[in-house]
PDB file of C-alpha atoms in Angstrom:
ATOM      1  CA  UNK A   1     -25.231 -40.105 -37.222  1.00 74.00           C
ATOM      2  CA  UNK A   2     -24.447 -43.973 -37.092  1.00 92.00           C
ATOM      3  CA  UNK A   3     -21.408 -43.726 -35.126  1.00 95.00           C
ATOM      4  CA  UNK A   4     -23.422 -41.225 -32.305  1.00 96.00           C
ATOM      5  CA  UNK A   5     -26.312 -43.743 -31.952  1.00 96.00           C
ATOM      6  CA  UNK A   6     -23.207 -46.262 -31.358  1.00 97.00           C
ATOM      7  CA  UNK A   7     -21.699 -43.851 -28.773  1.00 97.00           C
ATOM      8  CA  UNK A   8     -24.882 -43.234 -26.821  1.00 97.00           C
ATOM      9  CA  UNK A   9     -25.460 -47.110 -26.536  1.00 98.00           C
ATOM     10  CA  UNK A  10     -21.708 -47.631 -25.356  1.00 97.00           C
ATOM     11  CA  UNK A  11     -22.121 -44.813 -22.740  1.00 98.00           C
ATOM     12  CA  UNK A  12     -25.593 -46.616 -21.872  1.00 97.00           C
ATOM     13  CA  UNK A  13     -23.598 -49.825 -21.335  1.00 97.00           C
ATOM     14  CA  UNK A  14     -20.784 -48.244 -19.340  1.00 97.00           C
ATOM     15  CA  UNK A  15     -23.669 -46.498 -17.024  1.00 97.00           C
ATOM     16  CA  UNK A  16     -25.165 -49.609 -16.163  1.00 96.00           C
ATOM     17  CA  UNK A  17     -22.141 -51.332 -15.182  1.00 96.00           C
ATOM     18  CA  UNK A  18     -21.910 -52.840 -11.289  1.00 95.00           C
ATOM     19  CA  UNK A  19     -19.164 -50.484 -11.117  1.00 96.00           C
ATOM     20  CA  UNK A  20     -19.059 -47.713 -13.408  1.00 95.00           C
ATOM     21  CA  UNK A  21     -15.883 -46.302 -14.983  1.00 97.00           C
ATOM     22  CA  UNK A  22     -16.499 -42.392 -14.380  1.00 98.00           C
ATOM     23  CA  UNK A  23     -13.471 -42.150 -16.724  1.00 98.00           C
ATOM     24  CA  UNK A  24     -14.595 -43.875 -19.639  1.00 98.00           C
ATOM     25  CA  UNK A  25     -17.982 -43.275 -19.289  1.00 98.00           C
ATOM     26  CA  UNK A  26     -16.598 -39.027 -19.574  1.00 98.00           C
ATOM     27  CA  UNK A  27     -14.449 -39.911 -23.040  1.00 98.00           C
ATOM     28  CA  UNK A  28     -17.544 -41.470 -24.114  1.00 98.00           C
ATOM     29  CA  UNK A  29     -19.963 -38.287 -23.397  1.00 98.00           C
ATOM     30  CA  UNK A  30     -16.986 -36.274 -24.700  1.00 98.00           C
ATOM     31  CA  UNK A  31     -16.672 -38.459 -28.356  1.00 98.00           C
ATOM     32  CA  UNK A  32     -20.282 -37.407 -28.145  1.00 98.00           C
ATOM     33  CA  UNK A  33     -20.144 -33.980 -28.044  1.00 98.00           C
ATOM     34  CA  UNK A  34     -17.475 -34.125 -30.633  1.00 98.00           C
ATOM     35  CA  UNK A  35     -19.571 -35.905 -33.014  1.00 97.00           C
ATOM     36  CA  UNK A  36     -22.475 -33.529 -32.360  1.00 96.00           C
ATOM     37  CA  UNK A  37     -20.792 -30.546 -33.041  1.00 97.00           C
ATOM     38  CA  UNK A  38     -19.567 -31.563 -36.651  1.00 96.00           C
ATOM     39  CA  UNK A  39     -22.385 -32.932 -37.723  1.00 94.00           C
ATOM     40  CA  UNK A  40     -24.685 -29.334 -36.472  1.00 94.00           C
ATOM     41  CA  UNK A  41     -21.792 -27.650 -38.217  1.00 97.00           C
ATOM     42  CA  UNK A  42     -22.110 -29.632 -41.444  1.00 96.00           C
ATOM     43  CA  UNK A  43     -26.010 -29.126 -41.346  1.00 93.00           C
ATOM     44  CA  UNK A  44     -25.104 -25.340 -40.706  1.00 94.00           C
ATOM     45  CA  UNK A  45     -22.541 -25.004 -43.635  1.00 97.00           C
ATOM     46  CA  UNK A  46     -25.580 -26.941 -46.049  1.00 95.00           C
ATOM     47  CA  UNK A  47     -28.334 -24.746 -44.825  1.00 94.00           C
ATOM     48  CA  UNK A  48     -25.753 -21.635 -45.463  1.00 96.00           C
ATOM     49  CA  UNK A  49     -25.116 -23.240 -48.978  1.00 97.00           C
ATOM     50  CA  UNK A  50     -28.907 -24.077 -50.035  1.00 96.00           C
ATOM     51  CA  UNK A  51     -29.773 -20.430 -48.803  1.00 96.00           C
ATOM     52  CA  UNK A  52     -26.897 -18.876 -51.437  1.00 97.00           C
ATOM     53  CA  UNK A  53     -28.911 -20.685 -54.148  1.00 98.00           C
ATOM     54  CA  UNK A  54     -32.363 -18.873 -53.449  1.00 97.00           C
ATOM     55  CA  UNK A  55     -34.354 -15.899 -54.714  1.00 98.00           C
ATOM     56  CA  UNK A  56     -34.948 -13.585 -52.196  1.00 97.00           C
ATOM     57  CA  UNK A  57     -38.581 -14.939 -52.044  1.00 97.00           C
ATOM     58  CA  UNK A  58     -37.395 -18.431 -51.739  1.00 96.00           C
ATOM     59  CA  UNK A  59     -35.133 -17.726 -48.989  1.00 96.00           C
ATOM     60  CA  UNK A  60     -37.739 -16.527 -46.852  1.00 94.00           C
ATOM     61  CA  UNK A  61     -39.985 -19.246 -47.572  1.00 94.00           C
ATOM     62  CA  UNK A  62     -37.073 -21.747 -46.184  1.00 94.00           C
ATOM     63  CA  UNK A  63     -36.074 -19.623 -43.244  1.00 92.00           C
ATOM     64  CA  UNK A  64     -39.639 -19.638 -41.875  1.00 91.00           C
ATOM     65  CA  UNK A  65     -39.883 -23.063 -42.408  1.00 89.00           C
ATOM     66  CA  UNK A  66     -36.149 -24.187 -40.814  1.00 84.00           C
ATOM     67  CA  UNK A  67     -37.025 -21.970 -37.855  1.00 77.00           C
ATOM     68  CA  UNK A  68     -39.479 -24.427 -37.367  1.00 73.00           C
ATOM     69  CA  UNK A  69     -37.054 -27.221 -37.521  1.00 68.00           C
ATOM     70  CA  UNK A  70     -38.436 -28.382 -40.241  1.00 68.00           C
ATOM     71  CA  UNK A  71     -35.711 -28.434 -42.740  1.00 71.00           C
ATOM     72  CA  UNK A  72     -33.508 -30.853 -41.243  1.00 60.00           C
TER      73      UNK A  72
END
């Protein structure tokens, strides 16, 4: 989470450059997305864990209350 906050202020940087580097500021958006996608996929692979763990009753308890993106 760290090192995204870090990436979004060094494409913030690069944007407000007199002249902008179109290339670096496109690795940086791309890092981004990178680090983005791992960490949804971690949360993904913990919610899929925690759910394994439940009662049937339990489960449906957290469902309704991740669907209202409350459980992360």
């Amino acid at each position: 989470f760290n090192l995204t906050k870090e990436k979004e202020a060094h494409l913030k940087t690069l944007r407000s450059e007199k002249t902008a580097d179109l290339a670096a500021i496109n690795k940086t958006i791309d890092e981004i997305a990178v680090l983005r996608t791992d960490l949804m996929k971690n949360r993904e692979a913990m919610h899929q864990d925690i759910r394994k763990i439940l009662t049937d009753k339990q489960r449906v308890i957290f469902d309704t209350k991740c669907s209202k993106n409350k459980c992360h």
